[in-house]
One Martini backbone bead per residue (centre of mass of N, CA, C, O) as a GRO file, in nm:
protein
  356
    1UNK     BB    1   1.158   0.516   1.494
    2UNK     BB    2   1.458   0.431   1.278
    3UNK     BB    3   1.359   0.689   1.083
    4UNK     BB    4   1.363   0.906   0.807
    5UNK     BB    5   1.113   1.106   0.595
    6UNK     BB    6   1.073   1.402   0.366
    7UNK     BB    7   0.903   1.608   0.264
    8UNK     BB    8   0.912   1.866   0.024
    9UNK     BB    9   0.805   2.130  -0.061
   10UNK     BB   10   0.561   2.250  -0.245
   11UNK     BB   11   0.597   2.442  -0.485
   12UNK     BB   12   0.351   2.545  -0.437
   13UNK     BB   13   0.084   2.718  -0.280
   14UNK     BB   14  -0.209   2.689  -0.263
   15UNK     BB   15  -0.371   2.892  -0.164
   16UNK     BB   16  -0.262   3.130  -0.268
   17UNK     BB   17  -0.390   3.059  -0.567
   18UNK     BB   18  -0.632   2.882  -0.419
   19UNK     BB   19  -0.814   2.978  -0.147
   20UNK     BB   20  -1.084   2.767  -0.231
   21UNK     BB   21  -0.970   2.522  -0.102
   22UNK     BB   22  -0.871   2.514   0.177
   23UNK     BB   23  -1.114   2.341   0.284
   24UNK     BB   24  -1.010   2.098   0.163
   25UNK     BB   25  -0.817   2.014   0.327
   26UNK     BB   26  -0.611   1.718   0.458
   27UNK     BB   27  -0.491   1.462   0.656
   28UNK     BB   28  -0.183   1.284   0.660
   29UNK     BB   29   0.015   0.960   0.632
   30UNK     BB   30   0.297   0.890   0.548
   31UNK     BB   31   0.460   0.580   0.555
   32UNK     BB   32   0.726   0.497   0.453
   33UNK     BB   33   0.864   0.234   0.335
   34UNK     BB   34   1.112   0.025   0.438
   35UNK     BB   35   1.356  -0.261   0.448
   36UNK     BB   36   1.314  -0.472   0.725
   37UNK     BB   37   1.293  -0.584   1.063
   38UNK     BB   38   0.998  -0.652   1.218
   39UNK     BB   39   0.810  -0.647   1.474
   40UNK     BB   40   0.525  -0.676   1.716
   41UNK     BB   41   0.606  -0.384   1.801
   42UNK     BB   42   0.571  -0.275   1.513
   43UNK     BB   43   0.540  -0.123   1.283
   44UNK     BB   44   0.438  -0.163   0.933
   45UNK     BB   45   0.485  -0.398   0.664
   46UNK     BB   46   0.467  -0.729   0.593
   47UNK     BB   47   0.465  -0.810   0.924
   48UNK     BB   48   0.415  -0.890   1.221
   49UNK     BB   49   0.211  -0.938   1.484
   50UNK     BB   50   0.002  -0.891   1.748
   51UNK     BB   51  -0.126  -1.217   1.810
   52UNK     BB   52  -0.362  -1.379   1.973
   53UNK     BB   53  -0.287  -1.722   2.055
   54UNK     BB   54  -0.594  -1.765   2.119
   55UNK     BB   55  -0.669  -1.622   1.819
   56UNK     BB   56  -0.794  -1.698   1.558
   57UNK     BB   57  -0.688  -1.709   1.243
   58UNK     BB   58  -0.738  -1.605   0.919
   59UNK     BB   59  -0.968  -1.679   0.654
   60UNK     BB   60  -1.049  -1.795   0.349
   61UNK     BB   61  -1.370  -1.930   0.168
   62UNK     BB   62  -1.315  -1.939  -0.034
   63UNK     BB   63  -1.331  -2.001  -0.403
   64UNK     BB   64  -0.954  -1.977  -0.597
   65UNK     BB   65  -0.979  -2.084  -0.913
   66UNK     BB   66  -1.089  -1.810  -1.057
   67UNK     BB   67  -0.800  -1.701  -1.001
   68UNK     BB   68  -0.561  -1.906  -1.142
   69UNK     BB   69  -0.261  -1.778  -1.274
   70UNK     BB   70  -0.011  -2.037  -1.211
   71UNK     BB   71   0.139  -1.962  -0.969
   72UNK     BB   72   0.400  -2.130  -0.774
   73UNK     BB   73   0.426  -1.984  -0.472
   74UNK     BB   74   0.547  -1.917  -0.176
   75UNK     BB   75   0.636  -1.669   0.006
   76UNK     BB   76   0.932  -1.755   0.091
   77UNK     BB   77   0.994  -1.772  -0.218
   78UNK     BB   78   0.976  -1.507  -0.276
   79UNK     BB   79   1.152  -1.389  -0.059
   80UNK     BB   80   1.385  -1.509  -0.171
   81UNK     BB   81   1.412  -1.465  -0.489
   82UNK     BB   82   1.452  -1.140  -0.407
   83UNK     BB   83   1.713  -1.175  -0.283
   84UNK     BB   84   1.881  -1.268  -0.489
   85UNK     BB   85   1.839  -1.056  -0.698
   86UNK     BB   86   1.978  -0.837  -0.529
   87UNK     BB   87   2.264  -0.966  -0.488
   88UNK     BB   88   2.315  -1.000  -0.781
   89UNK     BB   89   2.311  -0.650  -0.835
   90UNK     BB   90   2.538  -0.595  -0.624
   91UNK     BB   91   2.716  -0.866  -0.678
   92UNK     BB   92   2.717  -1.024  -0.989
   93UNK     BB   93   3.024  -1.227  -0.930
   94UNK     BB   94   2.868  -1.335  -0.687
   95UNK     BB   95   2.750  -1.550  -0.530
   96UNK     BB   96   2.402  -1.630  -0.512
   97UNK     BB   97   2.428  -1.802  -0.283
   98UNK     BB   98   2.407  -1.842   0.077
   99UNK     BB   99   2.428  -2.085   0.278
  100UNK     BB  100   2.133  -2.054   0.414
  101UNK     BB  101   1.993  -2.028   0.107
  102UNK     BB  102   2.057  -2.345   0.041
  103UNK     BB  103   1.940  -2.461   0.294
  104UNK     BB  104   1.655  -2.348   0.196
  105UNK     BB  105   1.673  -2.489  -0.106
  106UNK     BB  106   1.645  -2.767  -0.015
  107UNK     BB  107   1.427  -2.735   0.158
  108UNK     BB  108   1.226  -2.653  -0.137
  109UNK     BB  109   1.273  -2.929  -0.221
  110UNK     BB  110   1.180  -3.130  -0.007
  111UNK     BB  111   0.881  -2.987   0.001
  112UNK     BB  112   0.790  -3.031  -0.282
  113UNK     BB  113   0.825  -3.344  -0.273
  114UNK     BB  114   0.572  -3.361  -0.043
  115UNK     BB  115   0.364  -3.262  -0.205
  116UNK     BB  116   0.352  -3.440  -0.441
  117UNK     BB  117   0.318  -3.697  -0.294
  118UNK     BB  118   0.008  -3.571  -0.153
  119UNK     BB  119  -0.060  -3.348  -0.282
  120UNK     BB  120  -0.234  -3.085  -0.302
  121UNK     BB  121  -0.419  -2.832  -0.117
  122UNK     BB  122  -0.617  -2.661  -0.257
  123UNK     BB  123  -0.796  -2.348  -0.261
  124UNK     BB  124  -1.056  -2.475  -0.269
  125UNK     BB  125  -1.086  -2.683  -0.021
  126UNK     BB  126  -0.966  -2.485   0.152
  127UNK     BB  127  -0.856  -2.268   0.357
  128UNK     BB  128  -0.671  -1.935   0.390
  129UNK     BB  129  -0.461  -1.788   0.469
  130UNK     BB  130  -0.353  -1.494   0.588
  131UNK     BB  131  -0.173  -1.186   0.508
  132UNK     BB  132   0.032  -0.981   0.613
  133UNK     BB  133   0.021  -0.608   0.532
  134UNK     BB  134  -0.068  -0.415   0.823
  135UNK     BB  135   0.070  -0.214   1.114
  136UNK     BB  136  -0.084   0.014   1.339
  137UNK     BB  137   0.005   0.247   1.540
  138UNK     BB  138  -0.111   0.515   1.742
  139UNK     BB  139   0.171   0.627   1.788
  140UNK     BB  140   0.235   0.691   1.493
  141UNK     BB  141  -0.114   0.732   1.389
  142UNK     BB  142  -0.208   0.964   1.439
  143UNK     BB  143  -0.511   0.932   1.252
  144UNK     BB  144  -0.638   0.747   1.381
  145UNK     BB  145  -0.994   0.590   1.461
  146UNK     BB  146  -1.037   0.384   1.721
  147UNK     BB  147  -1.256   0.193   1.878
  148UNK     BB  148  -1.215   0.257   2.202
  149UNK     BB  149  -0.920   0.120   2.318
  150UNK     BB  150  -0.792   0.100   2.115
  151UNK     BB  151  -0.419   0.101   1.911
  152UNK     BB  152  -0.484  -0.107   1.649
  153UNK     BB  153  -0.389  -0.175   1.303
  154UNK     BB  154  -0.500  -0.467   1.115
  155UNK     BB  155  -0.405  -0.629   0.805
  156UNK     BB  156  -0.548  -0.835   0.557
  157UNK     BB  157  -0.532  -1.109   0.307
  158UNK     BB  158  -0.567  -1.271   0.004
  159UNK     BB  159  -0.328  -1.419  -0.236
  160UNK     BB  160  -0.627  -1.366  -0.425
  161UNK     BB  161  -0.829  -1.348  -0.680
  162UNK     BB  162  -1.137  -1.149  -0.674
  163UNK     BB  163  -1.449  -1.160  -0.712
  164UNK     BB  164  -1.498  -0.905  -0.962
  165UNK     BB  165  -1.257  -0.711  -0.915
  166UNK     BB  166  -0.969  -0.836  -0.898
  167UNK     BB  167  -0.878  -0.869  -0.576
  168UNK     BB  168  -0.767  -0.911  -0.278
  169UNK     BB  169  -0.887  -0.995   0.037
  170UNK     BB  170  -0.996  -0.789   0.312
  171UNK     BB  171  -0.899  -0.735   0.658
  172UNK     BB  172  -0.986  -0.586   0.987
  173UNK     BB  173  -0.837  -0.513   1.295
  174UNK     BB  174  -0.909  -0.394   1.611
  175UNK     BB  175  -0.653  -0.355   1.863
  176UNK     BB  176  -0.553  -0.378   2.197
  177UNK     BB  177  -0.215  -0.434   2.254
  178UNK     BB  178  -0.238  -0.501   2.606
  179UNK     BB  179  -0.425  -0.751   2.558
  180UNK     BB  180  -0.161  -0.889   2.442
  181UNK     BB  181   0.012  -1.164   2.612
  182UNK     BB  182   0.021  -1.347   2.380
  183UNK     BB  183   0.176  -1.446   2.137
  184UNK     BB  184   0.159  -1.567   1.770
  185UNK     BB  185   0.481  -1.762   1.709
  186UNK     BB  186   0.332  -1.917   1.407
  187UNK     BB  187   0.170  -1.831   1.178
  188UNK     BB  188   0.018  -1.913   0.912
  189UNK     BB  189   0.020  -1.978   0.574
  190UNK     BB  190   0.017  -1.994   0.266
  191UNK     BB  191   0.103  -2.244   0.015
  192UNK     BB  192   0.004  -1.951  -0.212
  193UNK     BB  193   0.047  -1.762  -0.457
  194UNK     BB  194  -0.083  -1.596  -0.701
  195UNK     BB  195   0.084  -1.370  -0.693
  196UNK     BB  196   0.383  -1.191  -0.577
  197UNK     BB  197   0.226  -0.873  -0.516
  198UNK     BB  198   0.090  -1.009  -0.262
  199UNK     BB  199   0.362  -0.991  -0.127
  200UNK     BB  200   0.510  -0.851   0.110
  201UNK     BB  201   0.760  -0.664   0.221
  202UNK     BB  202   0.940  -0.621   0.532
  203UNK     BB  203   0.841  -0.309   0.676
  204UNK     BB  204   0.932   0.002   0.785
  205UNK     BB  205   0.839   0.309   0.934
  206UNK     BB  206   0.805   0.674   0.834
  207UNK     BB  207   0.604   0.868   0.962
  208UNK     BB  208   0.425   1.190   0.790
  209UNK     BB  209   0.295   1.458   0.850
  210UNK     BB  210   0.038   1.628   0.617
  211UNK     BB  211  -0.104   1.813   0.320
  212UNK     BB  212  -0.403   1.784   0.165
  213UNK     BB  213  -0.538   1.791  -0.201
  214UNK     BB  214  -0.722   1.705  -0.413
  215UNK     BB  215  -0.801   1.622  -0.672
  216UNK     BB  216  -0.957   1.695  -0.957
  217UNK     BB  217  -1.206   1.503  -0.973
  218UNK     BB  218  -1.291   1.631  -0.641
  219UNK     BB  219  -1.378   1.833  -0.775
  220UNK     BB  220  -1.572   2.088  -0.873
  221UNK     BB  221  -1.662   2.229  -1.170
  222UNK     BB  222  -1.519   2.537  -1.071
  223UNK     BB  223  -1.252   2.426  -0.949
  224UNK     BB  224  -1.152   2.290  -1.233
  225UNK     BB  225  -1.155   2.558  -1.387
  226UNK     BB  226  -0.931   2.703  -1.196
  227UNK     BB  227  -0.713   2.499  -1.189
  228UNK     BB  228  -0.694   2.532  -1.556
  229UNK     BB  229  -0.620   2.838  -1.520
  230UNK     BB  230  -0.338   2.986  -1.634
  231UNK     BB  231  -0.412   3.309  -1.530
  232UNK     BB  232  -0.407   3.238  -1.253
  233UNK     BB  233  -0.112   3.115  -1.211
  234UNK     BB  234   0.004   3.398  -1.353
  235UNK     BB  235  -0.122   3.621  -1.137
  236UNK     BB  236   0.005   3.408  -0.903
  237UNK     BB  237   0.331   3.386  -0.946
  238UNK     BB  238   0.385   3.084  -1.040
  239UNK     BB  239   0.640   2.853  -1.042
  240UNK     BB  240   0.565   2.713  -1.373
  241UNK     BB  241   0.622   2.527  -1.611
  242UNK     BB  242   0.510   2.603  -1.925
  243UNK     BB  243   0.455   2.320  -2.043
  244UNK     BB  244   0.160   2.348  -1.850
  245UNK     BB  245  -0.043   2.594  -1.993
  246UNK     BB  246  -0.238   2.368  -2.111
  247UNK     BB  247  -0.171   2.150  -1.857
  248UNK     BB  248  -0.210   2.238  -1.516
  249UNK     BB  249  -0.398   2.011  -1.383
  250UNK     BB  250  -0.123   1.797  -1.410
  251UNK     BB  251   0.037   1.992  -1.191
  252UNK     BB  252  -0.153   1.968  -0.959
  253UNK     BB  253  -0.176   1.622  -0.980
  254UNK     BB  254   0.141   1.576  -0.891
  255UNK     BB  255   0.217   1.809  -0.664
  256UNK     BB  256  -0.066   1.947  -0.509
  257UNK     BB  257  -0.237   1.703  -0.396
  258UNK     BB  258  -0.210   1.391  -0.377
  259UNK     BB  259  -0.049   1.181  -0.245
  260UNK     BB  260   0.150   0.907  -0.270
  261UNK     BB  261   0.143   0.627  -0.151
  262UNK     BB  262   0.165   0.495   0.154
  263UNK     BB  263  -0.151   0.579   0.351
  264UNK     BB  264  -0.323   0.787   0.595
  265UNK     BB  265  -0.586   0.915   0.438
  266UNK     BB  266  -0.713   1.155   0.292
  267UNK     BB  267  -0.721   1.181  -0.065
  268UNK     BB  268  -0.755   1.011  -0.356
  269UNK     BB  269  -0.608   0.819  -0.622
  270UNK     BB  270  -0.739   0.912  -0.879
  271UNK     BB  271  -0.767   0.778  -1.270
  272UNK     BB  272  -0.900   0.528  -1.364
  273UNK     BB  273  -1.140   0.677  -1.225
  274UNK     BB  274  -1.381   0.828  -1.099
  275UNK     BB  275  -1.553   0.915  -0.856
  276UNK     BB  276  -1.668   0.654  -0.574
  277UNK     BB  277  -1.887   0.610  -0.334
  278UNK     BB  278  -1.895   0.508  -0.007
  279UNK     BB  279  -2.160   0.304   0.173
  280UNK     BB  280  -2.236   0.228   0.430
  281UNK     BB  281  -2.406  -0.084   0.495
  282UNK     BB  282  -2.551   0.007   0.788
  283UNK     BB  283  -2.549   0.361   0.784
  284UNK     BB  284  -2.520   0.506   0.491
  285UNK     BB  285  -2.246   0.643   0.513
  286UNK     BB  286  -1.969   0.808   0.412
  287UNK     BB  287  -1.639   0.701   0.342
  288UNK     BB  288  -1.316   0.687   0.454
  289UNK     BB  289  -0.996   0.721   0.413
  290UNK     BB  290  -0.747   0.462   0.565
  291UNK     BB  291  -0.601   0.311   0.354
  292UNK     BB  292  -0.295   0.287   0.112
  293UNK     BB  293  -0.208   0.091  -0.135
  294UNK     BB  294   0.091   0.050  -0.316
  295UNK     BB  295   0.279   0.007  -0.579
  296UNK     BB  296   0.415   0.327  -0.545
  297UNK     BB  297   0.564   0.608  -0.400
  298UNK     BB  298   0.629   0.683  -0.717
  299UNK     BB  299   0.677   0.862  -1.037
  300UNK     BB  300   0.669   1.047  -1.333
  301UNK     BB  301   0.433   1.242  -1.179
  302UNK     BB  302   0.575   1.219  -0.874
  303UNK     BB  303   0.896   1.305  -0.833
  304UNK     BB  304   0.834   1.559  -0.608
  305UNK     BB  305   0.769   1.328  -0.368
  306UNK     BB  306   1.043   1.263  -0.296
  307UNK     BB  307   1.228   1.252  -0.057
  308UNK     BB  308   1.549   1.378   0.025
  309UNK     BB  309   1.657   1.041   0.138
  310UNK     BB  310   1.594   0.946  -0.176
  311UNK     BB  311   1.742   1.148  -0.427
  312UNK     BB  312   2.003   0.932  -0.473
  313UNK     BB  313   1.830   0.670  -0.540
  314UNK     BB  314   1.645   0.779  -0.778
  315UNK     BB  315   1.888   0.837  -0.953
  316UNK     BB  316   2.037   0.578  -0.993
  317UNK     BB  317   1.852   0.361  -1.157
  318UNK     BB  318   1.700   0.105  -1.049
  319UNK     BB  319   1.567  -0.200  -1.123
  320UNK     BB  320   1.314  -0.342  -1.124
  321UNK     BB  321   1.238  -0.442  -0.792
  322UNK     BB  322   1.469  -0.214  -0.659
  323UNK     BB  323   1.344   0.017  -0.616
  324UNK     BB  324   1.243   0.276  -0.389
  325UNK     BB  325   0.952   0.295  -0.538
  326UNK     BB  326   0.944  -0.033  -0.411
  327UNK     BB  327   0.946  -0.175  -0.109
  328UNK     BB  328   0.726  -0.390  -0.075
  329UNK     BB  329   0.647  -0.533  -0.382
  330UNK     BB  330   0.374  -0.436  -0.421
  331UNK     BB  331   0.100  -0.542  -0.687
  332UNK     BB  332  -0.196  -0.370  -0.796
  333UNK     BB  333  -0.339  -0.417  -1.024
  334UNK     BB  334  -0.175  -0.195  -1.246
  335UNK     BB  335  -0.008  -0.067  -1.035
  336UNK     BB  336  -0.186   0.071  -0.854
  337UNK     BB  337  -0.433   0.143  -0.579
  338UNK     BB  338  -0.549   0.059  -0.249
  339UNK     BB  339  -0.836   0.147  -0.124
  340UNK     BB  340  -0.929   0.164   0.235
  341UNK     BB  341  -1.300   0.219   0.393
  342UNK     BB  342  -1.454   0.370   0.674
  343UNK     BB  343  -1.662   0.458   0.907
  344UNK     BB  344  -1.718   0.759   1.080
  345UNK     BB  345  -1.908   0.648   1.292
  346UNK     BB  346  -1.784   0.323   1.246
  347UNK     BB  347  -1.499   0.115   1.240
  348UNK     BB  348  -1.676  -0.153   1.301
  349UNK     BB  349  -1.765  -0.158   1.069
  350UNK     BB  350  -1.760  -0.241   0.736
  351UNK     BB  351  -1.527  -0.231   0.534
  352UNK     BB  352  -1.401  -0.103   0.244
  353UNK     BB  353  -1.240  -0.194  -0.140
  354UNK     BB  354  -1.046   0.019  -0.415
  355UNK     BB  355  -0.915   0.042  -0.682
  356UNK     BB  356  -0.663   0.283  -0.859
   0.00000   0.00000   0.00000
């Protein structure tokens, strides 16, 4: 990894507090994604993968009408038009695009002409290739637990909404690294994207591991009603602003629970709904928490999480789209976060995910 990101130490020790969480501990691992150029040999977020040249690319067989936007770009078309919003944001006064930009841009007016001439290959008609969204080596997230010789697991989706849940269809897949002699030198592409939050944009990671404790949600009712014991917290000299004496719930739930952001492992991010247990299709274990994909890195309920090296990105106020705590540009469910789950018993059984 070519870079570091170092998470602030907890206001609070949990334990000190709640000794009776300590065994809910979990170890989780923040992926840290910041905008680079990851090669097929690099973690990543919405890098090039490690594809073998022989291995038939992922397609969706869906049919993508009933989730149709309206949206008209290819993923080319938005990350192009991200990097010029960027470029517009840090120069207002200089050119909109670099002479390469413009060259691009003609080359999709050209595409565009060729396009409407041959008529759409809608993605009803067709399969949709598959984009990559992560790519994590095993020395880098020692916390995968991949299956047989596995070191490797890599992600992707259909940046298409799907019933019933309205949200891209995910693929999961563990290879051996060392197996992959020949890689596949230039992926399909989809035509396009449903949303433009479908596209992730290419990411460098800096895994830092964590110790997570449940949500709220994911307490039983005694441990739920302990944690919001103002006078328990008042009695361990907890140092927290009065303004929480009413709901301690809300500050233990951002500041001392489950990480935000692109992680793996941990807990669960709770909150649009109650905790929904979900249980292998094949053989009915209680799944787990494998990798969280998120909209925001952080928010305002959640910005003691900010890295130490983020701490004056986040201070600038950068206008949405451009902020550190998106760095992905991935939007899911109204800014939510997908959790995708695989069974403890055999991660090659079917992974399942949920937006929360």
């Amino acid at each position: 990894m070519v870079f570091v990101r170092t998470t602030p130490p907890r206001p609070v020790e949990v334990t000190a507090v709640f000794p009776e969480l300590a065994p809910l501990a979990r170890p989780a691992i923040r992926l840290h994604p910041r905008p680079g150029s990851p090669s097929v040999g690099d973690s990543s977020v919405g890098g090039p993968l490690l594809w073998p040249a022989g291995e038939p690319w992922p397609h969706c067989e869906d049919s993508h009408l009933h989730g149709d936007s309206g949206f008209r770009e290819s993923p080319a078309e938005v990350r192009l038009g991200r990097h010029s919003r960027a470029q517009r944001y840090e120069d207002p006064y200089g050119p909109s695009f670099t002479p390469e930009e413009e060259a691009a841009l003609r080359q999709k007016a050209e595409r565009l002409a060729e396009r409407l001439d041959a008529g759409p290959p809608w993605p009803a008609e067709c399969p949709v290739p598959l984009l990559p969204v992560a790519q994590l080596y095993l020395r880098d997230v020692p916390l995968l637990r991949p299956p047989g010789e596995a070191d490797l697991l890599q992600v992707l989706w259909c940046p298409y909404d799907h019933e019933p849940d309205w949200k891209p269809a995910t693929a999961v897949f563990w290879r051996s690294a060392a197996s992959v002699v020949d890689v596949l030198a230039t992926p399909p592409e989809p035509y396009e994207a449903n949303y433009s939050g479908y596209v992730p944009e290419p990411c460098l990671l800096a895994p830092e591991a964590i110790t997570e404790y449940p949500n709220s949600f994911d307490l039983s009712p005694e441990s739920r009603q302990v944690v919001g014991d103002w006078s328990r917290w008042q009695a361990a000299g907890a140092d927290v602003d009065s303004s929480y004496a009413e709901y301690p719930v809300e500050f233990y739930d951002g500041n001392l629970a489950d990480a935000p952001g692109w992680k793996v492992g941990g807990w669960p991010p709770w909150g649009r709904t109650d905790p929904y247990r979900r249980y292998c299709t094949v053989c009915d274990a209680q799944m787990v928490p494998l990798l969280t994909i998120a909209s925001f890195e952080w928010d305002s309920s959640t910005h003691g999480w900010v890295p130490y090296e983020d701490r004056a990105a986040y201070s600038a106020g950068r206008p949405a789209g451009l902020s550190p705590a998106q760095p992905t540009r991935v939007e899911v469910g109204s800014t939510d976060n997908m959790q995708l789950y695989v069974c403890p018993a055999s991660p090659e059984h079917p992974h399942t995910d949920l937006i929360q």
